CSV table of C-alpha atoms and ligand atoms in Angstrom, one decimal:
chain,number,residue,atom,x,y,z
R,20,MET,CA,45.6,89.6,100.5
R,21,ASP,CA,48.9,90.2,102.2
R,22,ALA,CA,51.6,92.5,101.0
R,23,LYS,CA,53.8,89.7,99.7
R,24,MET,CA,51.1,88.3,97.6
R,25,GLU,CA,50.1,91.8,96.4
R,26,LYS,CA,53.7,92.3,95.2
R,27,LYS,CA,53.8,88.9,93.4
R,28,LYS,CA,50.5,89.7,91.7
R,29,SER,CA,51.8,93.0,90.5
R,30,LEU,CA,54.8,91.2,89.0
R,31,GLY,CA,52.4,89.1,86.9
R,32,ALA,CA,52.2,85.9,88.9
R,33,LYS,CA,48.9,84.1,88.2
R,34,THR,CA,46.8,82.8,91.1
R,35,VAL,CA,45.1,79.5,91.2
R,36,LEU,CA,42.6,78.6,93.8
R,37,LEU,CA,42.6,74.9,94.6
R,38,VAL,CA,39.4,73.7,96.3
R,39,GLU,CA,40.0,70.1,97.3
R,40,ASP,CA,39.4,68.3,100.6
R,41,ASN,CA,41.9,65.5,100.0
R,42,ASN,CA,45.0,66.8,101.7
R,43,ASP,CA,47.5,64.5,100.0
R,44,LEU,CA,46.1,65.4,96.6
R,45,ALA,CA,46.0,69.1,97.4
R,46,ALA,CA,49.6,69.1,98.6
R,47,LEU,CA,50.8,67.3,95.5
R,48,LEU,CA,48.8,69.4,93.1
R,49,GLY,CA,49.5,72.7,95.0
R,50,GLY,CA,53.2,71.9,95.1
R,51,THR,CA,53.3,71.1,91.4
R,52,LEU,CA,51.5,74.4,90.5
R,53,LYS,CA,53.9,76.4,92.8
R,54,ASP,CA,56.9,74.8,91.1
R,55,ALA,CA,55.4,76.0,87.8
R,56,GLY,CA,55.6,79.6,89.1
R,57,LEU,CA,51.9,80.0,90.1
R,58,GLU,CA,50.5,81.5,93.3
R,59,VAL,CA,48.3,78.8,95.0
R,60,LEU,CA,45.4,79.5,97.3
R,61,ARG,CA,43.8,76.4,99.0
R,62,ALA,CA,40.5,75.7,100.5
R,63,ASP,CA,39.6,72.3,102.0
R,64,ASP,CA,35.8,72.8,101.8
R,65,GLY,CA,33.3,74.3,99.5
R,66,ALA,CA,32.2,77.3,101.6
R,67,LYS,CA,35.8,78.4,102.2
R,68,GLY,CA,36.5,77.9,98.5
R,69,LEU,CA,33.6,80.2,97.5
R,70,ASP,CA,34.7,82.8,100.1
R,71,LEU,CA,38.3,82.8,98.9
R,72,ALA,CA,37.3,83.0,95.3
R,73,LEU,CA,35.1,86.1,95.9
R,74,LYS,CA,37.8,87.7,98.1
R,75,HIS,CA,40.8,87.1,95.9
R,76,HIS,CA,39.5,86.8,92.4
R,77,PRO,CA,42.0,84.0,91.4
R,78,ASP,CA,42.9,83.7,87.7
R,79,LEU,CA,41.7,80.0,87.7
R,80,ILE,CA,39.8,77.8,90.1
R,81,LEU,CA,40.4,74.1,90.3
R,82,LEU,CA,37.2,72.8,91.9
R,83,ASP,CA,36.5,69.4,93.4
R,84,ILE,CA,32.9,68.2,93.2
R,85,VAL,CA,32.5,66.1,96.4
R,86,LEU,CA,33.4,68.5,99.3
R,87,PRO,CA,32.5,69.1,102.9
R,88,SER,CA,30.1,72.0,103.8
R,89,MET,CA,29.2,72.9,100.2
R,90,ASP,CA,29.2,70.7,97.2
R,91,GLY,CA,31.3,71.8,94.3
R,92,LEU,CA,28.3,72.2,92.0
R,93,VAL,CA,26.7,74.5,94.5
R,94,VAL,CA,29.9,76.5,94.7
R,95,LEU,CA,29.9,76.8,90.9
R,96,LYS,CA,26.2,77.9,90.9
R,97,LYS,CA,26.8,80.6,93.6
R,98,LEU,CA,30.0,81.7,91.9
R,99,ARG,CA,28.0,82.3,88.7
R,100,GLU,CA,25.6,84.5,90.5
R,101,ASP,CA,28.4,86.9,91.4
R,102,ALA,CA,29.4,89.8,89.0
R,103,TRP,CA,33.1,88.7,89.0
R,104,GLY,CA,32.4,85.0,89.5
R,105,LYS,CA,30.2,84.7,86.4
R,106,GLY,CA,33.3,85.1,84.2
R,107,ALA,CA,35.7,83.2,86.4
R,108,SER,CA,37.7,80.3,84.9
R,109,VAL,CA,36.8,77.0,86.5
R,110,VAL,CA,38.3,73.5,85.9
R,111,ILE,CA,36.5,70.7,87.7
R,112,LEU,CA,38.5,68.0,89.5
R,113,THR,CA,36.6,64.7,89.3
R,114,ASN,CA,36.5,61.0,89.5
R,115,LEU,CA,35.6,58.9,86.5
R,116,ASN,CA,32.3,57.7,88.1
R,117,ASN,CA,31.0,61.2,88.2
R,118,GLU,CA,30.0,61.6,84.6
R,119,GLU,CA,26.6,63.0,85.3
R,120,ARG,CA,27.8,65.6,87.6
R,121,VAL,CA,30.6,66.6,85.2
R,122,SER,CA,27.9,67.2,82.5
R,123,ALA,CA,26.0,69.3,85.0
R,124,ALA,CA,29.2,71.3,85.7
R,125,MET,CA,29.9,71.7,82.0
R,126,GLU,CA,26.4,73.2,81.6
R,127,GLY,CA,27.2,75.5,84.5
R,128,GLY,CA,30.0,76.9,82.3
R,129,VAL,CA,33.2,75.2,83.4
R,130,TYR,CA,36.1,75.4,81.0
R,131,ASP,CA,37.2,71.8,81.3
R,132,TYR,CA,37.7,68.9,83.8
R,133,LEU,CA,40.5,66.8,85.0
R,134,SER,CA,40.0,63.2,86.0
R,135,LYS,CA,41.7,62.4,89.3
R,136,GLU,CA,42.1,58.7,88.4
R,137,ASN,CA,44.4,58.9,85.4
R,138,TRP,CA,46.0,62.3,85.4
R,139,LYS,CA,49.7,63.0,85.1
R,140,MET,CA,50.9,66.1,87.0
R,141,GLU,CA,52.4,67.5,83.8
R,142,ASP,CA,49.0,67.3,82.1
R,143,VAL,CA,47.5,69.2,84.9
R,144,VAL,CA,50.1,72.0,84.7
R,145,ALA,CA,49.7,72.1,80.9
R,146,LYS,CA,46.0,72.5,81.1
R,147,VAL,CA,46.2,75.2,83.8
R,148,LYS,CA,48.7,77.1,81.7
R,149,GLU,CA,46.7,76.7,78.6
R,150,ARG,CA,43.7,78.2,80.2
R,151,LEU,CA,45.6,81.1,81.8
R,152,GLN,CA,47.1,81.9,78.4
R,153,GLU,CA,43.8,81.9,76.7
R,154,LYS,CA,42.5,84.3,79.2
R,155,ASN,CA,45.4,86.7,78.4
R,156,THR,CA,44.6,86.9,74.7
N,1,MN,MN1,36.5,65.6,97.5
């Protein structure tokens, strides 16, 4: 973590880790979350996502399921094996045709999921903020 990020963290900015291999989607989502005042870390594959999560301990992880190098459900499983990661907040990013895998993720202890096919950016931000606030109380 660099000094700038350390400073922002100490000022109370929440960090969201975005694990998503679709660059357009990640740019849109990442930009929207930054505009909402959040720190955004990004990984474009599963292994990098897991690595960043364990290094930076983000306040929330937005996790895609279909990812290069390591599937999102494997990332989730490995995360839950870690002392910090077992309590980490995870929201799954998914497509509507992934119902079975979403159920598997929910069993793995994810907080919620967002469907990529019919979301509105304001709903995403609202859900992220809702989860970050719940963690504070
Ligand atoms: Mn994907």
